[in-house]
Amino acid sequence: MRRLLLAVLLFAPVCAGAQTIPWGLDALMQQMAHVKKATASFTAQKTSPLLTTPLSARGVLVYRAPYYMRKTTLSPVHEVFILDHDRITMSGGPGGQTQRFSTSDAPQIAGLVTGIRAVLAGDTATLTRLYSVGLRGTEGTWQLRLVPLDARTRKIVKSITIAGSDDRVTGIDTLAPSGGLTRMHVTETITTDAH
Amino acid sequence: MRTDRLALGLWLLLLAVCAVIDASSVYRTKMGDFLPHSASLAQRVLARQVNGGAASHILLVSLHGAPTATLATLSEGLAKRLRQNPAFIDVLNGDAQSLAPIQNFIWKNRYLLSPTVTSGRFSAPSLHSSLTGDLGLLATDLAPMLSHSIPADPTQEIMSVMDLLKPAGRGPEQMDGVWTSPHGTAALLLLHTAAPGFDLNAQQRDLQTLDAMFSRIRAKTRGAQMVRLEVTGPGVFGVRTRAVIKDDVTLLSSVAITAIVLLLLYVYRSPRMLLLGILPIVSGAITAIAAVSLVFGFVHGITLGFGITLMGEAMDYTIYLFTQTARDGSAQGTIRRIWPTLRLGALTSVVGFSAMLASSFTGFAQLGLFSIVGLVTAAGVTRFVLPPLVPVQFFAEGAERIARPMEWLIRNRRSARPVAVVVLLGAIAALLNHQGTMWDQNLLDLSPIPASAQSLDTRLRHELGIHGQRYFAVFQAVSAQQALDKSGNLAPVLAGLKTSGLIAAYDLPSTILPSSATQRARQAALPNAAILKSHLDQALAGLPFRSGVFSPFLKDVELARTAPLLTPANLPPALALRFNSMLVRNGSGWVVIAPLRGVSDPTVVKQRLGTAGADFVDLGHQTGVLMATFQHEAVMLATFGSLAILVVLLAGLRSLRRALTVALPLAAAVTITAALLTTNGGKLSIFMVMGFMLIVATGSNYCLFFERAIPGSPFWDRAIASIVLANLCTVGAYGLLALSRIPVLHDIGLTVAAGTFLSLVCGALFSLPPDRMRTP
């Protein structure tokens, strides 16, 4: 009896690891890592301390594991933002010019998007290197709050809150230190390697 | 006796006067002062870029030998410390601080700097359209960054200025927040020192500071122990060159002096004679400096250094005098006997060097005058001052033994002549073979920089995206303000050239600091607080901006409207350096030198600039013109110098045959030397041409003595011994120079050592009269 108890105590975590981890950040990230492709439409409401009314935007998101992410804004202005490995490409927008730079050229902009990509890719290492991470909720409705560790990034983004259900992202809220808030609702279609 | 004292008195007086002139002379060292005195504006631009332009303040730094993240930490630490040191006015490593001083200046002064500030810009309709644009920007991903600047700068003046001032091109790679080489194996920094590249003391101190800072930071950084620092730039080259020159000159000249002193002591057996022997050359140098100073108004450093080298022949005069004095003879008797030969030899050299007076290169003309005055003085001192000072019983004991190998050659000269002729024919064939390609194209590149340092420089410049500046728009003005006004007028022309793709980028001083008139016009275009407020209120109608958001805008415009005008004193150091290298004093006026990059069609750009009142300068072309001028002059000087020498020999010897007997062995010696120097693809440099003149000047004395010698006469052995001794000293001194790592010293040393020795050999083979005259 005592030996059985010992065996259970010793091996239960191992077996549980192989089967079911108690739900938490690692479990969520493992689940996210299975997503190989995702496309989504989004609508966003941007509030700005400069403005009395929010600005609305809508567009499409594309993710391909583990390094490619594209956000295409269709309205009010057509704008494309691509993060591929460490390269960022921004085109469209009011200036009309295409800009290409690396994430380290503009760490502030990079801070806005690398966290989101790390969540989509289930890349715990990158995520915890760049942000302090807080997870709330349950597997069915979770909320991941990312606070940038880099001081320069904190000047333009206070926190990013990603909401989701299982391995799907349902919303991304970005809060600026000035009080501006961008609320993005996401409707996702995903392909995982399990399928 | 009375004439001797008179000569001594006059000599001392001359030296005293000249020494006073020397002490008050202006000495210059810039390469620009060596260039043609008739130099065009374009050529002066070239010289200015070579010395002291903004580019000469650059240091390129590379850190390597650790993972990128460690290198980035080191780069940050180094940059932080360097920025606190006033010796480094601009420290760029790719981090956010790199451009902060410039960004702050532009932000603070945007309403005076921005070309889009016009009265229409701040009308209600125009403001409305600016604000609508801002609203669009706030909907983009850039919103978090722009929400700071839009309340103070809704018309986006900062964009107009940044577009003009930002460096062209993408710049280096960036990893971990700092500039790196393409694969992150090295962190790169670009520094501008406060001191120009030619201020070698300051450059050396700055490099030591950099080294010390790096060592301290490396010691404090984990995992950085293997990291190495590499630095390059004009200042580094200058400092290294100076160190090499100092080492080489100290070592080689002390070895040469020791060797010559020992040799002369062996021959003369008298320290007093040794000291007397240097009087002519010292006197010559003192008077020559004074003469150059009086004629040109300044003495160039190169003239000083090489003038004394060119006067090496003066050393030979005393050797002839002392060595040819027989055991029972007096120096007075000797000088009377050899003076006609010595005088003709000196005259030959003077005539040869006088061709240099006609050179358009100021430095060449100075060297010519220096040598002429120096040699005339030295010959005069040897003739009139020295002989009475030589002790009556003096005899150069050791001379004969030194001359023995030469006597063997002379005995066998009949059988040696065909060998010499074959060598000469081979030399002529070799020279004809690479005619035209034997000139060194790098006229101004005289630095002893090893190929590895050159390639490091090329690599870092490439990685940091620093391109050599080749094309410039240049114009003159009577005042700095007029220059800035003209620069402002040229701006739209250059912007047009850029839009049409004829140039990729340009820089103008008026972009950094507009003229006072332009600044006043921009201030006048800014509405007063009440009017601006009412225009803004009208413009905001129907837009969702919160009230009061734009109060920073109202405040900044009012400040700018009443601010004192910007002057060069207001510029941050990095911009001041750029500004001062584009707007420079030129005599009583000013000249603007505006760099142009990526010129796709020089002909069209030249024509467009011409219409706008500016010259188009192509430095590559100017260097070519200078090279061509130099080559042409070198050939002309050599030709005229040789002809003049021939004429002097004809007049002095009164016989074509005798003149040719002296001149042809010299021509053979120079030809063989030139062929030797250009074997294996060697190139002839500016200093080798000076070496040729020196061969002729020194060698002509040998041949003259040979030609006048009477084999078997009582003076025969002494004459041969004096020539051999003179040549040994010359070959010894210049041969040691040939060991130098400095191209200039190496070139002249090798040329003269080889050439004078060949002159001795050729003279002995061809200038000596035949033996049948043994019994007169």
mmCIF file of N, CA and C in Angstrom, chain B residues 111-162:
data_model
loop_
_atom_site.group_PDB
_atom_site.id
_atom_site.type_symbol
_atom_site.label_atom_id
_atom_site.label_comp_id
_atom_site.label_asym_id
_atom_site.label_seq_id
_atom_site.Cartn_x
_atom_site.Cartn_y
_atom_site.Cartn_z
ATOM 1 N N TYR B 111 10.020 75.528 -36.753
ATOM 2 C CA TYR B 111 9.342 76.585 -37.509
ATOM 3 C C TYR B 111 10.312 77.524 -38.217
ATOM 4 N N LEU B 112 11.587 77.537 -37.785
ATOM 5 C CA LEU B 112 12.582 78.348 -38.501
ATOM 6 C C LEU B 112 13.291 77.522 -39.574
ATOM 7 N N LEU B 113 13.314 76.204 -39.399
ATOM 8 C CA LEU B 113 14.065 75.334 -40.312
ATOM 9 C C LEU B 113 13.229 74.808 -41.472
ATOM 10 N N SER B 114 11.911 74.685 -41.261
ATOM 11 C CA SER B 114 11.090 73.988 -42.256
ATOM 12 C C SER B 114 10.809 74.855 -43.478
ATOM 13 N N PRO B 115 11.150 74.334 -44.661
ATOM 14 C CA PRO B 115 10.873 75.105 -45.887
ATOM 15 C C PRO B 115 9.382 75.210 -46.183
ATOM 16 N N THR B 116 8.542 74.397 -45.507
ATOM 17 C CA THR B 116 7.099 74.474 -45.804
ATOM 18 C C THR B 116 6.399 75.543 -44.964
ATOM 19 N N VAL B 117 7.168 76.268 -44.125
ATOM 20 C CA VAL B 117 6.561 77.357 -43.349
ATOM 21 C C VAL B 117 6.355 78.575 -44.268
ATOM 22 N N THR B 118 5.093 78.763 -44.680
ATOM 23 C CA THR B 118 4.720 79.935 -45.484
ATOM 24 C C THR B 118 3.424 80.466 -44.889
ATOM 25 N N SER B 119 3.049 81.684 -45.245
ATOM 26 C CA SER B 119 1.876 82.268 -44.575
ATOM 27 C C SER B 119 0.611 81.439 -44.855
ATOM 28 N N GLY B 120 0.538 80.882 -46.060
ATOM 29 C CA GLY B 120 -0.646 80.097 -46.407
ATOM 30 C C GLY B 120 -0.826 78.853 -45.538
ATOM 31 N N ARG B 121 0.295 78.355 -45.033
ATOM 32 C CA ARG B 121 0.309 77.116 -44.259
ATOM 33 C C ARG B 121 -0.598 77.190 -43.030
ATOM 34 N N PHE B 122 -0.788 78.398 -42.483
ATOM 35 C CA PHE B 122 -1.506 78.525 -41.215
ATOM 36 C C PHE B 122 -2.869 79.205 -41.373
ATOM 37 N N SER B 123 -3.375 79.232 -42.610
ATOM 38 C CA SER B 123 -4.743 79.716 -42.824
ATOM 39 C C SER B 123 -5.707 78.626 -42.355
ATOM 40 N N ALA B 124 -6.949 79.018 -42.116
ATOM 41 C CA ALA B 124 -7.935 78.044 -41.630
ATOM 42 C C ALA B 124 -8.104 76.845 -42.576
ATOM 43 N N PRO B 125 -8.286 77.078 -43.897
ATOM 44 C CA PRO B 125 -8.484 75.906 -44.781
ATOM 45 C C PRO B 125 -7.262 74.971 -44.799
ATOM 46 N N SER B 126 -6.054 75.596 -44.821
ATOM 47 C CA SER B 126 -4.853 74.770 -44.880
ATOM 48 C C SER B 126 -4.685 73.965 -43.589
ATOM 49 N N LEU B 127 -4.959 74.619 -42.442
ATOM 50 C CA LEU B 127 -4.884 73.905 -41.167
ATOM 51 C C LEU B 127 -5.903 72.759 -41.133
ATOM 52 N N HIS B 128 -7.097 73.026 -41.697
ATOM 53 C CA HIS B 128 -8.131 71.991 -41.699
ATOM 54 C C HIS B 128 -7.644 70.759 -42.448
ATOM 55 N N SER B 129 -6.986 70.993 -43.568
ATOM 56 C CA SER B 129 -6.533 69.828 -44.338
ATOM 57 C C SER B 129 -5.377 69.119 -43.608
ATOM 58 N N SER B 130 -4.519 69.873 -42.929
ATOM 59 C CA SER B 130 -3.467 69.227 -42.120
ATOM 60 C C SER B 130 -4.090 68.359 -41.028
ATOM 61 N N LEU B 131 -5.112 68.904 -40.369
ATOM 62 C CA LEU B 131 -5.727 68.176 -39.255
ATOM 63 C C LEU B 131 -6.440 66.911 -39.741
ATOM 64 N N THR B 132 -7.044 66.991 -40.920
ATOM 65 C CA THR B 132 -7.686 65.801 -41.487
ATOM 66 C C THR B 132 -6.651 64.716 -41.738
ATOM 67 N N GLY B 133 -5.492 65.147 -42.237
ATOM 68 C CA GLY B 133 -4.394 64.196 -42.437
ATOM 69 C C GLY B 133 -3.965 63.565 -41.119
ATOM 70 N N ASP B 134 -3.885 64.380 -40.070
ATOM 71 C CA ASP B 134 -3.493 63.872 -38.758
ATOM 72 C C ASP B 134 -4.470 62.809 -38.263
ATOM 73 N N LEU B 135 -5.761 63.059 -38.519
ATOM 74 C CA LEU B 135 -6.794 62.106 -38.100
ATOM 75 C C LEU B 135 -6.548 60.756 -38.769
ATOM 76 N N GLY B 136 -6.206 60.799 -40.055
ATOM 77 C CA GLY B 136 -5.883 59.573 -40.777
ATOM 78 C C GLY B 136 -4.701 58.857 -40.125
ATOM 79 N N LEU B 137 -3.671 59.628 -39.750
ATOM 80 C CA LEU B 137 -2.487 59.030 -39.129
ATOM 81 C C LEU B 137 -2.833 58.365 -37.806
ATOM 82 N N LEU B 138 -3.783 58.958 -37.065
ATOM 83 C CA LEU B 138 -4.134 58.396 -35.764
ATOM 84 C C LEU B 138 -4.852 57.048 -35.899
ATOM 85 N N ALA B 139 -5.396 56.776 -37.085
ATOM 86 C CA ALA B 139 -6.055 55.491 -37.299
ATOM 87 C C ALA B 139 -5.047 54.396 -37.632
ATOM 88 N N THR B 140 -3.791 54.775 -37.891
ATOM 89 C CA THR B 140 -2.813 53.764 -38.309
ATOM 90 C C THR B 140 -2.072 53.187 -37.107
ATOM 91 N N ASP B 141 -1.189 52.237 -37.408
ATOM 92 C CA ASP B 141 -0.396 51.614 -36.355
ATOM 93 C C ASP B 141 0.656 52.562 -35.783
ATOM 94 N N LEU B 142 0.883 53.689 -36.477
ATOM 95 C CA LEU B 142 1.873 54.646 -35.966
ATOM 96 C C LEU B 142 1.268 55.549 -34.895
ATOM 97 N N ALA B 143 -0.044 55.421 -34.683
ATOM 98 C CA ALA B 143 -0.747 56.315 -33.772
ATOM 99 C C ALA B 143 -0.061 56.463 -32.409
ATOM 100 N N PRO B 144 0.389 55.365 -31.776
ATOM 101 C CA PRO B 144 0.970 55.543 -30.440
ATOM 102 C C PRO B 144 2.159 56.503 -30.435
ATOM 103 N N MET B 145 2.934 56.493 -31.553
ATOM 104 C CA MET B 145 4.089 57.383 -31.601
ATOM 105 C C MET B 145 3.698 58.808 -31.950
ATOM 106 N N LEU B 146 2.700 58.942 -32.848
ATOM 107 C CA LEU B 146 2.333 60.276 -33.328
ATOM 108 C C LEU B 146 1.496 61.050 -32.321
ATOM 109 N N SER B 147 0.857 60.338 -31.396
ATOM 110 C CA SER B 147 -0.015 61.061 -30.467
ATOM 111 C C SER B 147 0.791 61.981 -29.555
ATOM 112 N N HIS B 148 2.117 61.801 -29.530
ATOM 113 C CA HIS B 148 2.935 62.740 -28.767
ATOM 114 C C HIS B 148 3.211 64.011 -29.552
ATOM 115 N N SER B 149 3.455 63.862 -30.865
ATOM 116 C CA SER B 149 3.917 65.017 -31.637
ATOM 117 C C SER B 149 2.774 65.822 -32.262
ATOM 118 N N ILE B 150 1.656 65.174 -32.575
ATOM 119 C CA ILE B 150 0.582 65.879 -33.285
ATOM 120 C C ILE B 150 0.053 67.109 -32.518
ATOM 121 N N PRO B 151 -0.127 67.055 -31.199
ATOM 122 C CA PRO B 151 -0.631 68.243 -30.512
ATOM 123 C C PRO B 151 0.285 69.461 -30.643
ATOM 124 N N ALA B 152 1.596 69.242 -30.802
ATOM 125 C CA ALA B 152 2.516 70.378 -30.910
ATOM 126 C C ALA B 152 2.854 70.701 -32.352
ATOM 127 N N ASP B 153 2.626 69.761 -33.262
ATOM 128 C CA ASP B 153 3.075 69.948 -34.643
ATOM 129 C C ASP B 153 2.045 69.380 -35.620
ATOM 130 N N PRO B 154 0.836 69.934 -35.609
ATOM 131 C CA PRO B 154 -0.204 69.349 -36.464
ATOM 132 C C PRO B 154 0.079 69.507 -37.957
ATOM 133 N N THR B 155 0.931 70.499 -38.312
ATOM 134 C CA THR B 155 1.212 70.683 -39.749
ATOM 135 C C THR B 155 2.404 69.833 -40.193
ATOM 136 N N GLN B 156 2.922 68.997 -39.290
ATOM 137 C CA GLN B 156 4.005 68.044 -39.608
ATOM 138 C C GLN B 156 5.239 68.724 -40.193
ATOM 139 N N GLU B 157 5.637 69.855 -39.595
ATOM 140 C CA GLU B 157 6.874 70.512 -40.048
ATOM 141 C C GLU B 157 8.082 69.598 -39.810
ATOM 142 N N ILE B 158 8.004 68.812 -38.755
ATOM 143 C CA ILE B 158 9.136 67.954 -38.396
ATOM 144 C C ILE B 158 9.459 66.981 -39.532
ATOM 145 N N MET B 159 8.398 66.530 -40.223
ATOM 146 C CA MET B 159 8.608 65.606 -41.352
ATOM 147 C C MET B 159 9.374 66.310 -42.468
ATOM 148 N N SER B 160 9.008 67.582 -42.771
ATOM 149 C CA SER B 160 9.675 68.329 -43.847
ATOM 150 C C SER B 160 11.161 68.462 -43.556
ATOM 151 N N VAL B 161 11.505 68.757 -42.292
ATOM 152 C CA VAL B 161 12.910 68.970 -41.967
ATOM 153 C C VAL B 161 13.661 67.645 -41.939
ATOM 154 N N MET B 162 13.030 66.626 -41.331
ATOM 155 C CA MET B 162 13.706 65.328 -41.235
ATOM 156 C C MET B 162 14.017 64.756 -42.610
#
